[in-house]
Structures are given as C-alpha cells and as structure tokens.
Amino acid sequence: MATAKSFPGGVHPPEHKEATEAKPIERPPMPKQLIVPLHQNIGAPAEAVVEVGSTVRRGDVLGKASRPVSSSVHAGASGKVIEIGPRLGPAGADVMSVVLEVDSQSDQTAADVDLAVDIESLTPDTIRARVAEAGIVGLGGAAFPTHVKLAPPPDRPVDTIIINGCECEPYLTCDHRLMVERPADIIQGAKLIAKATGATKIILAVEANKPDAAEELNRAGQGMADVEVMVLPTKYPQGAEKMLIQACLGRAVPPRKLPFDVGVIVQNVGTAISVLEAVAIGKPLIERVVTVTGELVKEPRNLLVPIGTPIRALLEMCGADLTQDCTVILGGPMTGIAQADLDVPVVKGTSGVVVIKARDAVKHLACVRCARCVDNCPMRLMPADLGIACEAANWARADKLYAQDCIECGVCAFVCPSLRPLVAWFKTAKAEIAAMNRK
Amino acid sequence: MDTSKLRVSPAPHLKSGHRVRPAMLDVALALLPVSAVSVYVYGMAAVQILVITVAATLLAQLAANAVWGRQGGLGDGSALVTGLLLALCFQAYTAWPALVIGAVLAIFVAKELMGGLGWNRFNPALFGRAGVYILAPLVTALTRTFGASAPAVDVVTGATPMVALARGLPMPSKISMLLAHPGGALAEVSALAVIAGGAYLLLRGHLKWRISVGMIAVVALAAAVGGRDPVYHILGGGLLLGALFMATDWVSSPVTPNGQILFGLGAGLLTALIRLAMPPAEGVAFAILIMNAFAPALDRATAPLRFGDQRAAAPAGRAA
C-alpha cells in the first residue's frame, strides 16, 4: 500500500458518510414501473428498437447505440413497454424514454453467479465489443461511453489504469460498499480494462477516510505485481480525473487534453465491475448501486436497483420526509442536480439520491475578493474574476479567463462568503462561449 | 409523496459556512484589544473618538444607502469595521469635525460612489483618514466654525515615537512601545494588542498574510539598511495596523498569491521611502492607498497558470 501526493487547492466539506458507509448493499423488490431514458450518456442518444406493447425480458435491448460515441440501453426488468415518449430526465429536461410496466414475476439475477474469466484468451477488440454491447458508461457520474474510453488513439500509448475509488462527494457510499464487498471483482474488471488498453499497471485509488475499503482491496490484490492500492489524503475533488492523476502519478494533464495524453485511463470502481460482468457473463448495464441518504431520509441505505427506477420509489422505500422545504439531489451534494419532481429515474450515472433541508434563499452579495476561491480552485483558475465577468454577461472575458477549463467541482461556490452562484454562472458561460465559437 | 416542498437551486448544495457578516464581526473582534488599550491609556478621549467615528460611519452608510437605494454596509458589518479602523487612525483629542469628514469620505466617496462593498478600489478607512489629512485647512475651518474643542496638541504625549525617531529625539523603551505607550494614533498605543488581533484573523483564516509578511519585512529591511533601528520602525507608527488590517483588506488587495506578495512588498517599500525621505506623516496610509490603485493590475499580471499549463513547474513526468 502506498501513500500518494496530492493535487493543488481543494476543500474538506463535511463527509456525512456515517449513515450508510457500514450498510451492506441491498437488493430491494422490483419497482412497478421503470422509466428508461434512451439518452443516458455523453454523446448521441440510443434509438428505440422496441414498440409500445412489446414484451421484453430483463437484459433485452431497448435502444441501440446510434453512433460511435453512444451507448445502448437495456431493460432492467421483464415486462411490457407501455409508453415511448419524452419524460423528465435527471438534468431537468425531457428525454425520450421507454416506460416499462414491470412483470410481477420478473426475476432478479442471482447474486452468486460465477464471474470467472480467462483474461489471457481475450483480445482487446473482444473486450471492447462486449463492453459496447452491454451499454456500459462511466458510473462515476460523467457517463462517458466506456468502450470509447477503452480505445485510445494508437499514438497515445496507455501505461496505467487508475481505478477511481475516491468517492470524494459527501454522503455517497455506493463505491465504498462495492470496494468492501466486491474487491476481487473490481480487480478483475480493472485487469480487463488494462488488457483492452495495453496498460501494464493498475492503481486502485482510495481516500484515507475508507480504510476498510483499502484493506479489502489490498487483500484481494495481494501478490499481484501489477496492482497497487494507493491511499490518498482525503480532499475534495480528488475523484476528478485530472486531480486524481496528479495525486497518484504526479502527471499533470495539460489544459483541454485528456488522461490518455499522459498515458492514463481512469475508471470508476463500479464501472470496473460492470466491465467484468459484461465480459464474463454478457450482463448489460441494467442496474447500479445508489446511495439513498441525507438528513431527511429516515432509513438511509445502499440499494442495488434497476436503471429506470423512479426516485419516488427509492424515497418511499427509505422513508423521506418531504413535508418541509427540502432539496432532492441526484448525485452528490457538490455537483448533483436538485430535482423539481420525483418521477425522474435513476440513470446509469446516478450515484445517489440525497435529501437535505433546503438552504434559505439568500441573495448573493458582490465579490469581496477574499481570495478563497482562487486559493482553493483545483484547476488554478480565477473564479472571482470569472464570476464578475459572468455576472456582467461578458462571455468574451469569461473565455479569456478560461471558463472552459472549469471542471464544475463546486469548490469556489462552496467557499464563497458572498454566496455567489459561481458554478451555475460558469456552466452558462461555457454554453455561451461554445455558441460564440460556432458562429 | 408530495413534491410541493421540493426546492431547486444550483450545485453545490453544501456551503462552507464562510459568510461576509461573521468575517466582518471577526475583524471587529480583532480590533477589540487595541481599542481597549487605547481607552486604558487615553480614557474618555479615546472613547469619544471611537464612539463618534463609528456612529458617524454607520450614519453615513445609512444616508448613502438612501441616496443610492442600496441595502449593504450595515447588515454585513462592513461599515462597522470601516468605522472602527478609521477611529483607530486618529489621535486622541481629535476634534469631531475631522472624524465626521473622515467617515463621510470613507463611505460616500471611497465605498458607495464606487458601487458599494466589493467594488471599492481603495480601503475606505484609509481613504477617509488620508482625506482628512489632505483637507486639513477645511477641517480646521470647520472645527472653528462649529466651535469644536481644538485638539490640545501633544500636551499629554509629547512627540510621538515616529516624530522622535525622525528627529533623533530620545526614544521610549521597546517594551513600553510593545505593551502600551501613548503617542500617535489610537492604534499606535500598543503593538502587542494589534499583533494579537492580527493573530486572531490569521487563526480564523481571514488574513491575507502574504501581504503582511512582505510589508513588515521590507520596512524592517529598509530601516536596517538606512541605519535605523528596525524594531522601532516595526513597533512605531501605523505599520502594524496597516500591515495586518489595512493592506490586507479583502476588497482593495489582490486575490492571487503572487499578487499579494508583490502588493505587500510594494506597500512596505513605499512606507519606508515616505518614512525615511519625508517628515513623518501618514506614510503607511499613503503607501497602502497607492498600492490599492495597482491591485487589479497586480491580479492580472500574476494570474495563476492553469492546472497542467506547460509553463508551470515541470510535472514529475512519467514514472520510470
């Protein structure tokens, strides 16, 4: 076990992980209905291959990847297609979705299937093809199609795979539980990823606040020369790819470049397990672990649920108190999206449903130039000045101040004493700059 | 499940708890020790200065808010801090018209005319104090007109340590200057009390300490090079209040680490030049005000390199 360096900036938000970090992953009863968006990934949406009235079995394809950078979606339960149309998605916009009425007899894949796989006999192309077929995307939240990530350009040799077990977002523990409960599967998945990309070294990166996870991974990886567990000092946003690569390897990914430009591919622990399941038993990405937690959730739990489960069903299972002003967040509280409705489904990138008391709506003040955002920005930007440019809708200046390099981690807005909605502004600025550049 | 109470706001949904008001109250709290020692040394004279100046500043803020239709300054605690800082820049026995003019200049001209808290280019308290210095004839005339008691100059204190230093007069002991010694502005009464306040700000994470360190170091160095006693130059005059409370004012100083270093060095250099070359007169105040003007330029010139920028210190490179 090695202890690594760190990355510049960052903060230490309250962790709030105690409610669920020791709770084993449970598989609750099937919900009555699944709402499966056809677009759950970065890139192009999938195209529906079923019709209203079609009967599907768990694992069947509902939508097929339409382009190279796209991802298929599958049925998380057996049942009948009762609707194909726009439904509210987690990002706040309508997404074309397939609605399934779940067959009450729908089986759940047995938990104890044999995931043995002979890595030596597999070619990179086979691995990529099975990953693509399974519709796997990054489960850390960004939801980039994994088969694309596993095909770095030939002139960018990859030497190291970093398996991201940082889970630096407060409240979330789904990755933590996977590391404690399925360390061997994570390592097998990582080896498949390494095989697909030609990497020779695997780093399992865990933050110091999860010593049990590090210990389990260490035990599972014992005697493997190419596998190293790295325990990183806990700091947000350690799970951001560029920060994590810096912390583990001391390699800085240049602005506007990608991890493979420094010979690295980063994959989330959940993604590694999905890759193993896809390659070993052909299981598509039809379910994921979701941490349902927050101060207003009576029974916080880590739940393994089918993709498409409405968050209403999750909150009913765990008992959420929505009688006071509250915020229901899909994802973690630093980067997750607050929901206006509960008929929104769990998608592949949904790591948690966090219900907390709503913050008082207070008008933000002018920037007082305290410099906390500048001191803590992990991308070394000037959020103070960028915020002032955005407030004035001066997008050309925002571009000059590198708005497009912002990773939207939320550190600046977290520390801002004037409560300025910096990240929200920067997201707008990115869209405006992109529109400007298209002209 | 009822969805009527769902509130939507942009991420991040957690906040650090840093807020402007508690920070301002921390600054006010940090000024308490030196205020207390000034009252101990000067008695009611200091109480008068503190009360009149703070009251005038708060009233000026109220009036300015009415003029510009704003709400800031009072609730956020910034006017209180400006008032306290301004008061501590005056000598005991300063007649009230000077205090009121200083308060009005600080709030109306330096702060609200520029757009209110966050938009002021110059430290409002120092701007007010320097304005009173420059407008001395007006202040004197007003003092006579209103029949305000004229300051009984130095009847109690004799020459201030900085004047004595400049004229080569015998100096008070360093220990007394550190603990409590009359002379000069209220804040000059006890170096230790000012340092204690600065330490509190540092502890609370509010202090742009790079500025303080640079400024004090340069003044000490310049004094030593000029053949003067650096300890007197640090303890005497307004250097400590300037370096710990004024130059480090959030709004009017740079936000980049290197900008803060340059800002502190510049303020120190100007302080030393003014002190060594000219009669002792608000050297610290003018040094900081001049540097205030350069703060935006310093920020632009010292913007940090983006993460991964090739010009940044060469990355460790690929592990062999």
mmCIF file of C-alpha atoms in Angstrom, chain A residues 122-392:
data_model
loop_
_atom_site.group_PDB
_atom_site.id
_atom_site.type_symbol
_atom_site.label_atom_id
_atom_site.label_comp_id
_atom_site.label_asym_id
_atom_site.label_seq_id
_atom_site.Cartn_x
_atom_site.Cartn_y
_atom_site.Cartn_z
ATOM 1 C CA LEU A 122 -9.493 -12.399 -24.722
ATOM 2 C CA THR A 123 -8.436 -9.827 -27.303
ATOM 3 C CA PRO A 124 -8.833 -6.076 -26.710
ATOM 4 C CA ASP A 125 -11.401 -5.970 -29.515
ATOM 5 C CA THR A 126 -13.499 -8.685 -27.882
ATOM 6 C CA ILE A 127 -13.471 -6.838 -24.570
ATOM 7 C CA ARG A 128 -14.431 -3.547 -26.204
ATOM 8 C CA ALA A 129 -17.190 -5.201 -28.220
ATOM 9 C CA ARG A 130 -18.741 -6.824 -25.149
ATOM 10 C CA VAL A 131 -18.483 -3.566 -23.203
ATOM 11 C CA ALA A 132 -20.187 -1.702 -26.048
ATOM 12 C CA GLU A 133 -22.913 -4.327 -26.325
ATOM 13 C CA ALA A 134 -23.546 -4.058 -22.607
ATOM 14 C CA GLY A 135 -24.087 -0.302 -22.860
ATOM 15 C CA ILE A 136 -21.521 0.494 -20.209
ATOM 16 C CA VAL A 137 -20.768 4.106 -19.392
ATOM 17 C CA GLY A 138 -18.686 5.655 -16.621
ATOM 18 C CA LEU A 139 -20.615 5.154 -13.395
ATOM 19 C CA GLY A 140 -18.836 7.930 -11.515
ATOM 20 C CA GLY A 141 -21.299 10.438 -12.857
ATOM 21 C CA ALA A 142 -19.937 11.699 -16.169
ATOM 22 C CA ALA A 143 -21.429 8.730 -18.079
ATOM 23 C CA PHE A 144 -18.944 8.701 -20.948
ATOM 24 C CA PRO A 145 -19.301 5.526 -23.078
ATOM 25 C CA THR A 146 -16.699 3.124 -21.720
ATOM 26 C CA HIS A 147 -15.975 1.283 -24.981
ATOM 27 C CA VAL A 148 -14.825 4.597 -26.456
ATOM 28 C CA LYS A 149 -12.599 5.287 -23.470
ATOM 29 C CA LEU A 150 -11.108 1.800 -23.867
ATOM 30 C CA ALA A 151 -9.996 2.663 -27.409
ATOM 31 C CA PRO A 152 -7.353 5.362 -27.016
ATOM 32 C CA PRO A 153 -5.786 6.593 -30.248
ATOM 33 C CA PRO A 154 -2.780 4.452 -31.327
ATOM 34 C CA ASP A 155 -0.362 7.377 -30.919
ATOM 35 C CA ARG A 156 -1.310 7.719 -27.245
ATOM 36 C CA PRO A 157 0.000 4.614 -25.501
ATOM 37 C CA VAL A 158 -1.595 3.993 -22.133
ATOM 38 C CA ASP A 159 0.607 2.550 -19.390
ATOM 39 C CA THR A 160 -1.549 2.928 -16.277
ATOM 40 C CA ILE A 161 -5.177 2.310 -15.333
ATOM 41 C CA ILE A 162 -6.385 4.184 -12.275
ATOM 42 C CA ILE A 163 -9.467 2.689 -10.692
ATOM 43 C CA ASN A 164 -11.235 5.583 -9.023
ATOM 44 C CA GLY A 165 -12.467 4.651 -5.580
ATOM 45 C CA CYS A 166 -12.158 8.152 -4.114
ATOM 46 C CA GLU A 167 -15.873 8.829 -3.837
ATOM 47 C CA CYS A 168 -14.994 12.325 -2.695
ATOM 48 C CA GLU A 169 -18.576 13.611 -2.845
ATOM 49 C CA PRO A 170 -20.069 13.906 0.636
ATOM 50 C CA TYR A 171 -22.878 11.477 1.629
ATOM 51 C CA LEU A 172 -22.244 8.899 -1.119
ATOM 52 C CA THR A 173 -21.067 5.414 -0.173
ATOM 53 C CA CYS A 174 -22.019 3.205 -3.140
ATOM 54 C CA ASP A 175 -18.408 2.922 -4.320
ATOM 55 C CA HIS A 176 -17.209 2.423 -0.764
ATOM 56 C CA ARG A 177 -19.535 -0.566 -0.344
ATOM 57 C CA LEU A 178 -18.527 -2.057 -3.683
ATOM 58 C CA MET A 179 -14.871 -1.900 -2.644
ATOM 59 C CA VAL A 180 -15.614 -3.577 0.678
ATOM 60 C CA GLU A 181 -17.965 -6.209 -0.734
ATOM 61 C CA ARG A 182 -16.543 -6.967 -4.180
ATOM 62 C CA PRO A 183 -12.816 -6.114 -4.181
ATOM 63 C CA ALA A 184 -11.820 -9.138 -6.252
ATOM 64 C CA ASP A 185 -14.381 -8.315 -8.957
ATOM 65 C CA ILE A 186 -13.089 -4.731 -9.122
ATOM 66 C CA ILE A 187 -9.552 -6.007 -9.671
ATOM 67 C CA GLN A 188 -10.683 -8.498 -12.323
ATOM 68 C CA GLY A 189 -12.574 -5.699 -14.108
ATOM 69 C CA ALA A 190 -9.504 -3.485 -13.894
ATOM 70 C CA LYS A 191 -7.404 -6.229 -15.458
ATOM 71 C CA LEU A 192 -9.844 -6.458 -18.369
ATOM 72 C CA ILE A 193 -9.617 -2.696 -18.817
ATOM 73 C CA ALA A 194 -5.820 -2.925 -18.736
ATOM 74 C CA LYS A 195 -5.897 -5.745 -21.276
ATOM 75 C CA ALA A 196 -8.157 -3.720 -23.593
ATOM 76 C CA THR A 197 -5.865 -0.690 -23.491
ATOM 77 C CA GLY A 198 -2.438 -2.270 -23.248
ATOM 78 C CA ALA A 199 -1.752 -0.791 -19.825
ATOM 79 C CA THR A 200 0.686 -2.683 -17.621
ATOM 80 C CA LYS A 201 -0.047 -1.109 -14.262
ATOM 81 C CA ILE A 202 -3.225 -0.821 -12.207
ATOM 82 C CA ILE A 203 -3.626 1.679 -9.385
ATOM 83 C CA LEU A 204 -6.577 1.310 -7.050
ATOM 84 C CA ALA A 205 -7.067 4.790 -5.606
ATOM 85 C CA VAL A 206 -8.918 5.128 -2.301
ATOM 86 C CA GLU A 207 -9.221 8.083 0.042
ATOM 87 C CA ALA A 208 -7.933 7.715 3.584
ATOM 88 C CA ASN A 209 -11.448 8.028 5.011
ATOM 89 C CA LYS A 210 -12.218 4.489 3.753
ATOM 90 C CA PRO A 211 -9.547 2.350 5.445
ATOM 91 C CA ASP A 212 -11.718 -0.787 5.303
ATOM 92 C CA ALA A 213 -12.058 -0.451 1.536
ATOM 93 C CA ALA A 214 -8.306 -0.032 1.126
ATOM 94 C CA GLU A 215 -7.731 -3.071 3.300
ATOM 95 C CA GLU A 216 -10.128 -5.292 1.329
ATOM 96 C CA LEU A 217 -8.651 -4.197 -1.999
ATOM 97 C CA ASN A 218 -5.181 -4.787 -0.643
ATOM 98 C CA ARG A 219 -6.105 -8.291 0.466
ATOM 99 C CA ALA A 220 -7.737 -9.113 -2.863
ATOM 100 C CA GLY A 221 -4.750 -7.780 -4.781
ATOM 101 C CA GLN A 222 -2.115 -9.496 -2.677
ATOM 102 C CA GLY A 223 0.697 -10.996 -4.707
ATOM 103 C CA MET A 224 -0.274 -9.173 -7.896
ATOM 104 C CA ALA A 225 2.801 -7.271 -9.059
ATOM 105 C CA ASP A 226 0.855 -5.052 -11.453
ATOM 106 C CA VAL A 227 -1.764 -3.962 -8.904
ATOM 107 C CA GLU A 228 -1.132 -1.239 -6.338
ATOM 108 C CA VAL A 229 -3.531 0.185 -3.760
ATOM 109 C CA MET A 230 -2.938 3.900 -3.151
ATOM 110 C CA VAL A 231 -4.425 5.624 -0.134
ATOM 111 C CA LEU A 232 -4.845 9.324 -0.837
ATOM 112 C CA PRO A 233 -5.275 12.041 1.818
ATOM 113 C CA THR A 234 -8.985 12.836 1.836
ATOM 114 C CA LYS A 235 -9.709 16.024 -0.084
ATOM 115 C CA TYR A 236 -12.425 17.186 -2.475
ATOM 116 C CA PRO A 237 -12.412 16.938 -5.558
ATOM 117 C CA GLN A 238 -9.924 14.065 -5.529
ATOM 118 C CA GLY A 239 -12.201 11.971 -7.736
ATOM 119 C CA ALA A 240 -11.923 14.445 -10.617
ATOM 120 C CA GLU A 241 -9.800 12.703 -13.261
ATOM 121 C CA LYS A 242 -7.123 15.372 -13.597
ATOM 122 C CA MET A 243 -6.779 15.763 -9.831
ATOM 123 C CA LEU A 244 -6.604 12.024 -9.309
ATOM 124 C CA ILE A 245 -3.916 11.509 -11.946
ATOM 125 C CA GLN A 246 -1.879 14.306 -10.399
ATOM 126 C CA ALA A 247 -2.265 12.804 -6.935
ATOM 127 C CA CYS A 248 -1.436 9.231 -7.954
ATOM 128 C CA LEU A 249 1.277 9.753 -10.544
ATOM 129 C CA GLY A 250 2.369 13.385 -10.390
ATOM 130 C CA ARG A 251 1.373 13.761 -14.045
ATOM 131 C CA ALA A 252 -0.470 16.939 -14.980
ATOM 132 C CA VAL A 253 -2.948 16.560 -17.834
ATOM 133 C CA PRO A 254 -2.477 19.741 -19.914
ATOM 134 C CA PRO A 255 -5.446 22.101 -20.419
ATOM 135 C CA ARG A 256 -8.058 20.778 -22.896
ATOM 136 C CA LYS A 257 -6.247 17.417 -23.049
ATOM 137 C CA LEU A 258 -7.420 14.023 -21.868
ATOM 138 C CA PRO A 259 -5.951 11.471 -19.464
ATOM 139 C CA PHE A 260 -4.625 9.293 -22.296
ATOM 140 C CA ASP A 261 -2.442 12.247 -23.346
ATOM 141 C CA VAL A 262 -0.382 11.425 -20.241
ATOM 142 C CA GLY A 263 -0.737 7.670 -20.662
ATOM 143 C CA VAL A 264 -3.567 7.094 -18.211
ATOM 144 C CA ILE A 265 -7.156 5.905 -18.237
ATOM 145 C CA VAL A 266 -9.328 6.443 -15.176
ATOM 146 C CA GLN A 267 -12.338 4.238 -14.484
ATOM 147 C CA ASN A 268 -14.725 4.208 -11.549
ATOM 148 C CA VAL A 269 -14.877 1.093 -9.327
ATOM 149 C CA GLY A 270 -18.494 0.427 -10.314
ATOM 150 C CA THR A 271 -17.554 0.647 -13.977
ATOM 151 C CA ALA A 272 -14.818 -1.942 -13.436
ATOM 152 C CA ILE A 273 -17.386 -4.382 -12.003
ATOM 153 C CA SER A 274 -19.767 -3.714 -14.906
ATOM 154 C CA VAL A 275 -16.967 -4.420 -17.368
ATOM 155 C CA LEU A 276 -16.269 -7.740 -15.668
ATOM 156 C CA GLU A 277 -19.944 -8.710 -15.663
ATOM 157 C CA ALA A 278 -20.312 -7.788 -19.317
ATOM 158 C CA VAL A 279 -17.247 -9.733 -20.419
ATOM 159 C CA ALA A 280 -17.703 -12.750 -18.135
ATOM 160 C CA ILE A 281 -21.445 -13.386 -18.404
ATOM 161 C CA GLY A 282 -22.662 -10.920 -21.025
ATOM 162 C CA LYS A 283 -24.643 -8.949 -18.486
ATOM 163 C CA PRO A 284 -25.626 -5.499 -19.745
ATOM 164 C CA LEU A 285 -25.577 -2.415 -17.531
ATOM 165 C CA ILE A 286 -29.121 -2.736 -16.188
ATOM 166 C CA GLU A 287 -28.635 -1.983 -12.544
ATOM 167 C CA ARG A 288 -26.398 0.035 -10.271
ATOM 168 C CA VAL A 289 -25.846 0.832 -6.611
ATOM 169 C CA VAL A 290 -27.476 4.045 -5.444
ATOM 170 C CA THR A 291 -26.911 5.596 -2.015
ATOM 171 C CA VAL A 292 -30.229 6.927 -0.711
ATOM 172 C CA THR A 293 -29.373 9.221 2.163
ATOM 173 C CA GLY A 294 -29.413 12.711 3.624
ATOM 174 C CA GLU A 295 -30.642 14.284 6.838
ATOM 175 C CA LEU A 296 -34.295 13.944 5.775
ATOM 176 C CA VAL A 297 -34.094 10.232 4.884
ATOM 177 C CA LYS A 298 -35.255 8.080 7.782
ATOM 178 C CA GLU A 299 -33.579 4.828 6.745
ATOM 179 C CA PRO A 300 -30.540 5.647 4.642
ATOM 180 C CA ARG A 301 -29.421 2.645 2.544
ATOM 181 C CA ASN A 302 -27.214 1.492 -0.311
ATOM 182 C CA LEU A 303 -29.561 -0.045 -2.872
ATOM 183 C CA LEU A 304 -28.848 -2.082 -5.990
ATOM 184 C CA VAL A 305 -31.684 -1.065 -8.287
ATOM 185 C CA PRO A 306 -32.545 -1.395 -11.975
ATOM 186 C CA ILE A 307 -31.747 1.577 -14.206
ATOM 187 C CA GLY A 308 -35.039 3.411 -14.695
ATOM 188 C CA THR A 309 -36.271 3.080 -11.103
ATOM 189 C CA PRO A 310 -38.189 6.279 -10.320
ATOM 190 C CA ILE A 311 -36.619 8.110 -7.393
ATOM 191 C CA ARG A 312 -40.098 8.292 -5.852
ATOM 192 C CA ALA A 313 -39.907 4.526 -5.320
ATOM 193 C CA LEU A 314 -36.479 4.848 -3.661
ATOM 194 C CA LEU A 315 -37.638 7.582 -1.311
ATOM 195 C CA GLU A 316 -40.724 5.555 -0.374
ATOM 196 C CA MET A 317 -38.522 2.554 0.400
ATOM 197 C CA CYS A 318 -36.220 4.606 2.624
ATOM 198 C CA GLY A 319 -38.784 6.953 4.129
ATOM 199 C CA ALA A 320 -38.013 10.544 3.171
ATOM 200 C CA ASP A 321 -39.551 13.480 4.986
ATOM 201 C CA LEU A 322 -40.653 15.904 2.290
ATOM 202 C CA THR A 323 -43.008 17.904 4.488
ATOM 203 C CA GLN A 324 -40.535 20.758 4.961
ATOM 204 C CA ASP A 325 -38.619 22.787 2.397
ATOM 205 C CA CYS A 326 -36.098 20.302 1.077
ATOM 206 C CA THR A 327 -33.739 19.606 -1.782
ATOM 207 C CA VAL A 328 -33.699 16.212 -3.507
ATOM 208 C CA ILE A 329 -30.351 15.832 -5.199
ATOM 209 C CA LEU A 330 -29.473 13.255 -7.838
ATOM 210 C CA GLY A 331 -25.775 12.589 -7.335
ATOM 211 C CA GLY A 332 -23.679 14.116 -4.564
ATOM 212 C CA PRO A 333 -24.341 17.482 -2.953
ATOM 213 C CA MET A 334 -21.308 19.193 -4.509
ATOM 214 C CA THR A 335 -22.131 18.517 -8.163
ATOM 215 C CA GLY A 336 -25.538 16.790 -8.162
ATOM 216 C CA ILE A 337 -28.703 18.213 -9.643
ATOM 217 C CA ALA A 338 -31.662 19.322 -7.498
ATOM 218 C CA GLN A 339 -34.927 17.787 -8.701
ATOM 219 C CA ALA A 340 -38.285 19.526 -9.049
ATOM 220 C CA ASP A 341 -40.168 16.257 -9.413
ATOM 221 C CA LEU A 342 -39.911 12.668 -8.173
ATOM 222 C CA ASP A 343 -40.958 10.903 -11.405
ATOM 223 C CA VAL A 344 -37.362 11.102 -12.508
ATOM 224 C CA PRO A 345 -35.497 7.828 -12.982
ATOM 225 C CA VAL A 346 -32.203 6.509 -11.730
ATOM 226 C CA VAL A 347 -29.896 6.539 -14.750
ATOM 227 C CA LYS A 348 -26.513 4.923 -15.318
ATOM 228 C CA GLY A 349 -24.689 7.935 -13.888
ATOM 229 C CA THR A 350 -26.844 8.249 -10.736
ATOM 230 C CA SER A 351 -24.683 7.532 -7.715
ATOM 231 C CA GLY A 352 -27.046 8.765 -5.038
ATOM 232 C CA VAL A 353 -30.304 10.356 -4.052
ATOM 233 C CA VAL A 354 -29.600 12.828 -1.261
ATOM 234 C CA VAL A 355 -32.423 14.610 0.539
ATOM 235 C CA ILE A 356 -31.407 17.550 2.701
ATOM 236 C CA LYS A 357 -33.100 20.613 4.135
ATOM 237 C CA ALA A 358 -33.308 23.429 1.621
ATOM 238 C CA ARG A 359 -30.947 26.296 2.161
ATOM 239 C CA ASP A 360 -32.542 29.656 2.850
ATOM 240 C CA ALA A 361 -32.850 31.602 -0.345
ATOM 241 C CA VAL A 362 -30.433 34.463 0.323
ATOM 242 C CA LYS A 363 -29.463 36.983 -2.301
ATOM 243 C CA HIS A 364 -25.781 36.757 -3.088
ATOM 244 C CA LEU A 365 -23.504 39.728 -2.463
ATOM 245 C CA ALA A 366 -20.830 41.317 -4.612
ATOM 246 C CA CYS A 367 -17.443 39.596 -4.690
ATOM 247 C CA VAL A 368 -15.448 40.840 -1.691
ATOM 248 C CA ARG A 369 -12.190 39.483 -3.134
ATOM 249 C CA CYS A 370 -11.375 37.342 -0.114
ATOM 250 C CA ALA A 371 -9.349 35.095 -2.464
ATOM 251 C CA ARG A 372 -10.698 31.826 -1.030
ATOM 252 C CA CYS A 373 -11.885 30.647 -4.457
ATOM 253 C CA VAL A 374 -8.527 31.471 -6.024
ATOM 254 C CA ASP A 375 -6.685 29.664 -3.225
ATOM 255 C CA ASN A 376 -8.863 26.549 -3.498
ATOM 256 C CA CYS A 377 -9.670 26.163 -7.217
ATOM 257 C CA PRO A 378 -8.064 22.835 -8.189
ATOM 258 C CA MET A 379 -7.829 23.960 -11.811
ATOM 259 C CA ARG A 380 -5.969 27.107 -10.722
ATOM 260 C CA LEU A 381 -8.461 29.464 -12.336
ATOM 261 C CA MET A 382 -9.590 32.875 -11.040
ATOM 262 C CA PRO A 383 -13.219 32.169 -10.099
ATOM 263 C CA ALA A 384 -13.539 35.620 -8.508
ATOM 264 C CA ASP A 385 -12.854 37.465 -11.753
ATOM 265 C CA LEU A 386 -14.631 34.857 -13.839
ATOM 266 C CA GLY A 387 -17.741 35.344 -11.706
ATOM 267 C CA ILE A 388 -17.639 39.097 -12.177
ATOM 268 C CA ALA A 389 -17.326 38.638 -15.948
ATOM 269 C CA CYS A 390 -20.256 36.215 -15.986
ATOM 270 C CA GLU A 391 -22.432 38.480 -13.866
ATOM 271 C CA ALA A 392 -21.888 41.164 -16.485
#
